[in-house]
Amino acid sequence: MKVKHRAKILLIEDDRNFLMPLKEFLESRGFEAHISSKARDAIELSRHELYDMFIIDQNLPDMEGIELAKELLYFQPGAATLIMTAYPDVKKAVRAMRLGVINYMIKPFAPEELLDEIIKTLELREYKNLRELHNFSLRKEREKICIIGKSRWAQEIREFIEMAANSLDTPVLLTGETGTGKSLVARAIHYNSPIREKPFLVVNCAAIPESLLEAELFGFEKGAFTGAEKSRKGVFELANGGTLFLDEIGDMPIPMQAKILHVLDSGRIRRIGGEREIKVKVRIIAATNKNIEELVKKKEFRSDLYYRLAVLSFELPPLRNRREDIIPLAEHFLRQLSRGNHYELSPEDKEALVNYDFPGNVRELRNIIERALILSRRKGVLSIKELINRSPFRENIRKDESGTSERFPPLEEVIKEHVHRALKITRGNKTEAAKLLGISISTLKRWLKKWSN
Ligand SMILES: Nc1ncnc2c1ncn2[C@@H]1O[C@H](COP(=O)(O)OP(=O)(O)OP(=O)(O)O)[C@@H](O)[C@H]1O
Ligand SMILES: [Mg+2]
């Protein structure tokens, strides 16, 4: 592993005769060196500057070097840290390592020796940080995906996740109304499976225009169509070895359904304009909030694909059919969203929650709790009952002819979704996305800024 940029080092040493030449030496070797002769000043500096490395003398006038390392690493845990001492002490060295200090050097030493150790320490840091980052994000993912609920249903879904996580060769189909947890369950299956360290990619089949969906899924070769200046991999190739979540599969156009079926049967894909088939090994999870059996009857969804997907399937019930889960979920979201503050639901809040039908299901419950918390920060009280009466989901529900509820989204939500779709298609390129949307880049930036708050 290489240390890529000009590393910024904070050097803490009370002996000026040693400090100044060392600073010059480090600068001559391309580092950016800041100095401090007191622990207190170093702590102050570390509040304003982000460092790649701390080099600390063990004997400082106002604090022991190890204790200073502990303070500095508390704020900047990613920094590489090296302690220098004239009096080596094994116990102290061990303690330093436990605190996250990477290296220990015994004085006196030649500047070149220090240079070697700095490079080694920085490389070790990269390795350590990469590993920690990786573990951290996996851990975070797993924390985020715990399935809350004490109903019989919640238990069943946990068992289903475990089973599905260990049957990698069988595709999974998740159905249920909007907001019931399909996307969450899809992630849970991936992150509990043996391929959890491999990619988990999502394609929202409803959000991508038919003309682009094939390119998104299978990629294309250079020159396959006008504008295809370079060849590009599709998500099937990108997700190789991992999981591909085909969300809103009920909205997938019929011709594309045939192609998905072909991949499931053969384990091979063909890029648009490609000559040969490419082998891929991808676990497929599909989800839809549509009544897929109805779609099959109406010939809007291929029955052969449906049967292929439905081997391992689960229908997530609406929240109103498992009211025992409402309070545990509400308390979970309160804990999760309250940033360390402690809130309790009043008996009236609980009653209002349990008696409400939640047409937007768990997502609506989460929104209500989130808004209650924001309002309580301003007003100091949680007013869940009031919020339920004003829930936008409530007004936006209209019954269609068949009697099924369908949420009618507010305009801003539709715009937001459309913009995100454009960004996805252009792989995050804002200039391209603005062009696609027919708006100026500044409008796009303004919207994104607004939504990021
Ligand atoms: N049992 C659960 N425990 C904890 N959180 C949940 C549970 N079920 C759903 N959620 C949360 O509720 C929200 C909505 O869930 P999710 O996005 O998975 O719904 P969905 O079924 O995919 O909806 P849509 O059909 O609109 O895509 C998410 O924030 C999710 O984390
Ligand atoms: Mg979803």
XYZ file of C-alpha atoms and ligand atoms in Angstrom:
485
model
C 0.000 0.000 0.000
C 1.279 3.454 -0.847
C 0.898 6.641 1.110
C -0.746 8.769 -1.525
C -0.779 12.413 -0.573
C 1.414 14.858 1.277
C 0.869 13.668 4.814
C 0.211 16.258 7.507
C 2.099 15.584 10.704
C 1.822 17.159 14.141
C 5.086 16.915 16.029
C 4.942 17.357 19.805
C 8.277 17.694 21.567
C 9.416 20.093 24.283
C 13.103 20.059 23.351
C 13.380 22.901 20.834
C 16.885 21.811 19.819
C 15.388 18.607 18.603
C 12.049 19.945 17.407
C 13.180 22.576 14.900
C 15.682 20.444 12.965
C 13.148 17.618 12.890
C 10.491 19.909 11.439
C 12.896 21.081 8.749
C 13.920 17.541 7.982
C 10.303 16.384 7.581
C 9.499 19.335 5.351
C 12.527 18.616 3.207
C 11.094 15.147 2.686
C 7.743 16.441 1.471
C 5.673 16.290 4.636
C 3.636 19.149 6.037
C 4.900 19.468 9.601
C 3.179 21.382 12.398
C 4.831 21.663 15.776
C 3.954 22.110 19.391
C 6.089 22.009 22.512
C 3.208 21.542 24.943
C 0.459 18.948 25.176
C -2.133 21.635 25.779
C -1.277 23.449 22.550
C -1.305 20.192 20.628
C -4.815 19.409 21.838
C -5.899 22.875 20.827
C -4.376 22.445 17.354
C -6.028 19.084 16.865
C -9.430 20.702 17.276
C -8.885 22.750 14.131
C -6.701 20.650 11.901
C -7.057 17.130 10.694
C -3.762 15.216 10.882
C -2.532 12.092 9.215
C -0.040 11.522 11.953
C 0.974 12.500 15.476
C 4.568 12.115 16.596
C 4.705 12.563 20.344
C 7.533 12.740 22.817
C 6.779 10.651 25.912
C 8.172 13.228 28.361
C 6.293 16.470 27.962
C 6.195 19.177 30.628
C 2.441 19.217 31.056
C 1.361 15.672 30.282
C 2.711 12.193 29.636
C 2.987 11.433 25.887
C 0.726 8.383 26.133
C -2.006 10.367 27.833
C -1.730 13.010 25.165
C -2.014 10.293 22.496
C -5.207 9.138 24.155
C -6.672 12.658 24.021
C -5.646 13.253 20.434
C -6.861 9.880 19.214
C -10.193 10.440 20.873
C -10.851 13.268 18.438
C -8.930 11.917 15.498
C -9.048 8.139 15.770
C -7.862 7.725 12.193
C -4.458 9.377 12.733
C -1.303 7.302 12.752
C 0.520 7.808 16.041
C 4.137 7.288 16.952
C 5.630 7.835 20.395
C 9.301 8.670 20.945
C 11.024 8.021 24.232
C 14.514 7.949 25.676
C 13.429 5.542 28.427
C 11.777 2.481 26.916
C 9.251 0.809 29.157
C 7.469 -2.324 28.015
C 4.378 -1.737 30.127
C 3.967 1.738 28.738
C 4.539 0.526 25.198
C 1.816 -2.070 25.602
C -0.574 0.496 27.018
C 0.214 2.821 24.110
C -0.575 0.110 21.564
C -3.868 -0.621 23.272
C -4.798 3.024 22.990
C -4.255 2.893 19.254
C -0.660 4.135 19.049
C 0.851 2.325 16.106
C 4.573 2.731 16.617
C 7.151 3.379 19.329
C 10.703 4.711 18.788
C 13.636 4.834 21.101
C 15.762 7.956 21.233
C 18.275 8.800 20.009
C 17.796 7.929 16.382
C 19.008 9.197 13.034
C 16.533 11.277 10.995
C 16.565 8.667 8.233
C 15.512 6.020 10.725
C 12.599 8.181 11.757
C 11.635 8.607 8.133
C 11.447 4.839 7.645
C 9.293 4.497 10.723
C 6.972 7.329 9.660
C 6.341 5.674 6.327
C 5.794 2.308 7.971
C 3.402 3.852 10.499
C 1.401 5.642 7.833
C 1.104 2.466 5.805
C -0.013 0.521 8.835
C -2.569 3.197 9.487
C -4.004 2.826 5.994
C -4.292 -0.867 6.538
C -5.775 -0.502 10.012
C -8.253 2.142 8.874
C -9.340 0.185 5.854
C -9.985 -2.834 7.996
C -11.811 -0.828 10.617
C -13.793 1.059 8.040
C -14.836 -2.185 6.534
C -15.818 -3.767 9.832
C -17.502 -0.581 10.869
C -19.667 -0.299 7.796
C -20.605 -3.952 7.980
C -21.466 -3.575 11.643
C -23.436 -0.437 10.932
C -25.341 -2.145 8.165
C -26.192 -5.016 10.429
C -27.350 -2.700 13.182
C -29.537 -0.773 10.813
C -31.282 -3.863 9.615
C -32.610 -5.396 12.772
C -36.219 -6.398 12.351
C -38.232 -4.954 15.199
C -41.514 -6.452 16.340
C -42.952 -9.018 18.704
C -45.821 -10.297 16.584
C -45.867 -13.848 15.293
C -45.248 -12.275 11.926
C -42.047 -10.535 13.030
C -40.731 -13.867 14.256
C -41.610 -15.481 10.948
C -39.826 -12.832 8.944
C -36.673 -13.275 11.027
C -36.783 -16.995 10.320
C -37.389 -16.343 6.648
C -34.385 -14.005 6.484
C -32.170 -16.640 7.998
C -33.367 -19.306 5.648
C -33.145 -17.084 2.572
C -29.691 -15.858 3.601
C -28.451 -19.411 3.425
C -30.110 -20.490 0.188
C -28.017 -18.441 -2.194
C -28.980 -20.309 -5.325
C -32.683 -19.608 -5.009
C -34.079 -16.190 -5.893
C -36.276 -14.412 -3.351
C -39.524 -12.531 -3.938
C -40.826 -10.030 -1.381
C -44.304 -8.591 -1.690
C -46.415 -6.272 0.443
C -47.809 -2.760 0.557
C -45.543 0.240 0.420
C -43.562 0.862 3.599
C -43.950 -2.629 5.038
C -40.220 -3.313 5.063
C -39.424 -5.081 1.801
C -36.255 -3.121 1.123
C -35.141 -3.598 4.708
C -35.687 -7.347 4.511
C -33.766 -7.513 1.219
C -30.782 -5.850 2.889
C -31.130 -8.066 5.930
C -30.974 -11.162 3.744
C -27.811 -9.963 2.052
C -26.013 -8.812 5.195
C -26.794 -12.048 6.999
C -25.674 -14.239 4.130
C -22.247 -15.747 3.494
C -21.721 -13.196 0.710
C -22.252 -10.186 2.989
C -18.865 -8.757 2.127
C -19.642 -8.804 -1.562
C -21.616 -6.023 -3.258
C -25.298 -5.386 -2.630
C -26.727 -3.423 -5.543
C -30.228 -2.099 -6.043
C -32.047 -1.379 -9.274
C -35.407 0.296 -9.066
C -37.125 -1.080 -12.132
C -39.941 1.484 -11.951
C -37.610 4.457 -11.770
C -35.549 3.742 -14.866
C -37.054 4.391 -18.287
C -37.510 1.248 -20.334
C -34.972 2.392 -22.903
C -32.246 2.663 -20.268
C -33.121 -0.292 -18.102
C -31.440 -2.841 -20.317
C -28.191 -0.850 -20.336
C -28.385 -0.471 -16.563
C -28.901 -4.195 -16.058
C -26.623 -5.694 -18.685
C -24.245 -2.924 -19.721
C -23.175 -2.278 -23.293
C -20.241 -2.502 -25.638
C -18.616 0.514 -27.215
C -20.550 1.577 -30.296
C -23.649 -0.461 -29.388
C -25.758 2.658 -29.941
C -25.143 6.328 -30.594
C -23.571 7.804 -27.530
C -22.002 4.533 -26.372
C -18.466 5.888 -26.529
C -17.068 3.449 -24.034
C -18.219 0.008 -23.043
C -19.813 -0.214 -19.627
C -20.687 -2.953 -17.206
C -24.253 -3.383 -16.077
C -25.361 -4.136 -12.525
C -25.347 -7.874 -13.096
C -21.633 -7.749 -13.756
C -20.976 -5.186 -11.048
C -22.818 -7.273 -8.471
C -20.951 -10.427 -9.433
C -20.459 -12.617 -6.375
C -22.957 -10.541 -4.416
C -26.647 -9.695 -4.376
C -28.757 -7.769 -6.866
C -31.995 -6.330 -5.508
C -34.543 -5.792 -8.263
C -36.961 -3.415 -6.585
C -40.429 -2.774 -8.050
C -40.061 -5.753 -10.336
C -43.805 -5.586 -11.034
C -43.044 -2.545 -13.178
C -40.461 -4.291 -15.305
C -41.382 -4.319 -19.015
C -42.216 -7.774 -20.390
C -39.242 -8.011 -22.810
C -36.861 -7.337 -19.936
C -38.582 -9.997 -17.857
C -37.637 -12.541 -20.510
C -34.009 -11.466 -20.246
C -34.021 -11.785 -16.465
C -35.456 -15.259 -16.791
C -32.653 -16.137 -19.167
C -30.033 -15.003 -16.631
C -31.700 -16.998 -13.883
C -31.696 -20.102 -16.047
C -28.282 -19.813 -17.653
C -26.226 -17.716 -15.233
C -25.074 -15.669 -18.204
C -25.679 -12.183 -19.508
C -24.958 -10.441 -22.757
C -24.058 -6.764 -22.918
C -25.997 -4.687 -25.449
C -24.095 -4.988 -28.709
C -21.951 -7.747 -27.209
C -20.894 -10.817 -29.117
C -20.417 -13.247 -26.306
C -22.229 -14.169 -23.124
C -20.567 -13.430 -19.817
C -20.880 -15.724 -16.847
C -22.220 -14.085 -13.683
C -22.993 -15.431 -10.255
C -25.474 -13.130 -8.603
C -28.027 -13.702 -5.883
C -31.354 -12.184 -6.939
C -33.871 -10.628 -4.576
C -36.958 -9.061 -6.135
C -39.702 -6.972 -4.548
C -42.941 -5.327 -5.537
C -45.831 -3.586 -3.838
C -48.154 -4.626 -6.634
C -50.367 -7.660 -6.543
C -48.134 -9.760 -8.729
C -50.557 -12.668 -9.044
C -53.090 -10.240 -10.483
C -50.455 -9.024 -12.934
C -49.786 -12.593 -14.006
C -53.506 -13.149 -14.579
C -53.690 -9.990 -16.646
C -50.614 -11.147 -18.582
C -48.672 -8.094 -17.472
C -46.107 -10.243 -15.754
C -44.645 -13.414 -17.210
C -45.920 -16.432 -15.353
C -42.686 -18.392 -15.898
C -40.636 -15.637 -14.264
C -43.150 -15.375 -11.449
C -42.917 -19.102 -10.690
C -39.160 -18.952 -10.889
C -39.072 -16.092 -8.374
C -41.831 -17.278 -6.093
C -40.047 -20.377 -4.761
C -38.796 -18.426 -1.779
C -41.336 -15.685 -1.297
C -42.738 -13.705 1.574
C -45.676 -11.355 1.795
C -45.095 -8.632 4.357
C -48.381 -7.856 6.079
C -49.561 -4.265 6.541
C -48.927 -2.740 9.946
C -52.648 -2.516 10.741
C -52.792 -6.324 10.669
C -50.089 -6.668 13.316
C -50.802 -3.929 15.773
C -48.643 -5.518 18.492
C -45.633 -4.285 16.521
C -46.677 -0.621 16.544
C -45.405 0.358 20.008
C -42.098 -1.582 19.818
C -41.457 0.024 16.417
C -42.394 3.493 17.671
C -40.050 3.101 20.644
C -37.301 1.821 18.369
C -37.581 4.871 16.085
C -37.693 7.185 19.108
C -34.420 5.713 20.354
C -32.868 5.691 16.915
C -33.814 9.238 15.972
C -33.622 11.084 19.278
C -29.825 11.539 19.204
C -29.272 10.378 22.737
C -32.201 12.218 24.312
C -34.687 10.132 26.171
C -38.344 10.348 25.267
C -41.266 8.315 26.453
C -44.604 7.815 24.810
C -47.540 9.006 26.878
C -50.533 6.661 27.323
C -52.562 8.911 24.968
C -49.838 8.742 22.310
C -49.767 4.979 22.589
C -53.505 4.737 22.270
C -53.568 7.012 19.246
C -50.800 4.998 17.597
C -52.337 1.614 18.193
C -55.700 2.739 16.861
C -54.388 4.306 13.696
C -54.408 2.350 10.419
C -51.060 3.475 8.943
C -51.810 3.393 5.218
C -48.115 4.180 4.692
C -47.185 1.353 7.093
C -43.866 1.350 8.969
C -42.490 4.194 6.848
C -45.396 6.400 7.920
C -44.865 5.464 11.558
C -41.213 6.396 11.253
C -42.113 9.728 9.618
C -44.562 10.529 12.386
C -41.959 9.859 15.070
C -39.354 11.853 13.178
C -41.637 14.854 12.864
C -42.720 14.586 16.484
C -39.069 14.767 17.511
C -38.381 17.796 15.356
C -41.416 19.590 16.726
C -40.574 18.621 20.292
C -37.161 20.227 19.897
C -38.960 23.456 19.196
C -41.875 23.086 21.564
C -40.492 20.691 24.158
C -43.334 18.180 23.942
C -44.104 15.204 21.797
C -47.446 15.590 20.105
C -47.916 12.310 18.351
C -51.680 12.264 18.543
C -51.885 15.603 16.800
C -49.455 14.493 14.128
C -51.402 11.376 13.335
C -54.424 13.508 12.595
C -52.331 15.574 10.230
C -50.348 12.750 8.599
C -49.968 13.458 4.872
C -50.424 9.770 4.169
C -53.894 10.077 5.566
C -54.964 12.777 3.114
C -53.104 11.284 0.244
C -54.813 7.981 0.323
C -57.459 7.517 -2.232
C -59.402 4.383 -2.837
C -59.246 3.264 -6.416
C -61.993 1.290 -8.143
C -60.736 -2.069 -6.957
C -60.876 -0.785 -3.390
C -57.150 -1.070 -2.759
C -55.433 1.879 -1.173
C -52.847 3.680 -3.174
C -50.790 6.527 -1.871
C -50.947 9.714 -3.895
C -47.548 11.342 -3.426
C -47.110 15.103 -2.972
C -45.532 16.886 -5.971
C -42.240 17.595 -4.260
C -41.774 13.912 -3.532
C -42.313 13.083 -7.206
C -39.819 15.753 -8.272
C -37.284 14.504 -5.768
C -37.666 10.952 -6.933
C -37.335 12.024 -10.575
C -34.169 14.007 -9.844
C -32.627 11.081 -8.024
C -33.505 8.884 -10.935
C -31.688 11.261 -13.282
C -28.658 11.264 -10.988
C -28.676 7.521 -10.893
C -28.823 7.235 -14.641
C -25.943 9.668 -15.019
C -24.085 7.942 -12.183
C -24.073 11.065 -10.071
C -22.908 13.448 -12.787
C -24.818 16.641 -11.926
C -24.189 18.439 -15.204
C -25.506 15.480 -17.192
C -28.429 15.025 -14.814
C -29.429 18.682 -15.168
C -29.351 18.292 -18.948
C -31.489 15.190 -18.763
C -34.000 16.989 -16.554
C -34.015 20.078 -18.710
C -33.083 22.378 -15.840
C -30.026 24.478 -15.081
C -27.211 23.090 -13.017
C -27.741 25.837 -10.455
C -31.382 24.841 -9.970
C -30.314 21.249 -9.522
C -27.679 22.220 -6.973
C -30.150 24.397 -5.092
C -32.654 21.548 -4.850
C -30.040 19.050 -3.748
C -28.858 21.439 -1.073
C -32.410 21.944 0.130
C -33.062 18.202 0.316
C -29.847 17.440 2.083
C -31.023 19.373 5.145
N -39.725 -4.524 11.221
C -39.059 -3.363 11.072
N -38.176 -2.997 12.019
C -37.514 -1.825 11.901
N -37.673 -0.955 10.898
C -38.544 -1.268 9.927
C -39.283 -2.495 9.956
N -40.057 -2.541 8.854
C -39.819 -1.409 8.175
N -38.909 -0.632 8.801
C -38.459 0.693 8.357
O -39.566 1.339 7.727
C -39.168 2.065 6.575
C -39.862 1.553 5.342
O -39.420 0.257 5.037
P -38.962 -0.185 3.565
O -38.331 0.943 2.860
O -38.188 -1.444 3.690
O -40.402 -0.475 2.920
P -40.756 -1.080 1.503
O -41.690 -2.208 1.750
O -39.531 -1.377 0.748
O -41.574 0.113 0.821
P -41.756 0.462 -0.758
O -42.683 -0.556 -1.338
O -42.370 1.826 -0.731
O -40.395 0.425 -1.360
C -37.653 1.935 6.512
O -37.090 3.037 7.178
C -37.384 0.654 7.285
O -36.096 0.643 7.834
Mg -38.680 -0.467 -0.929
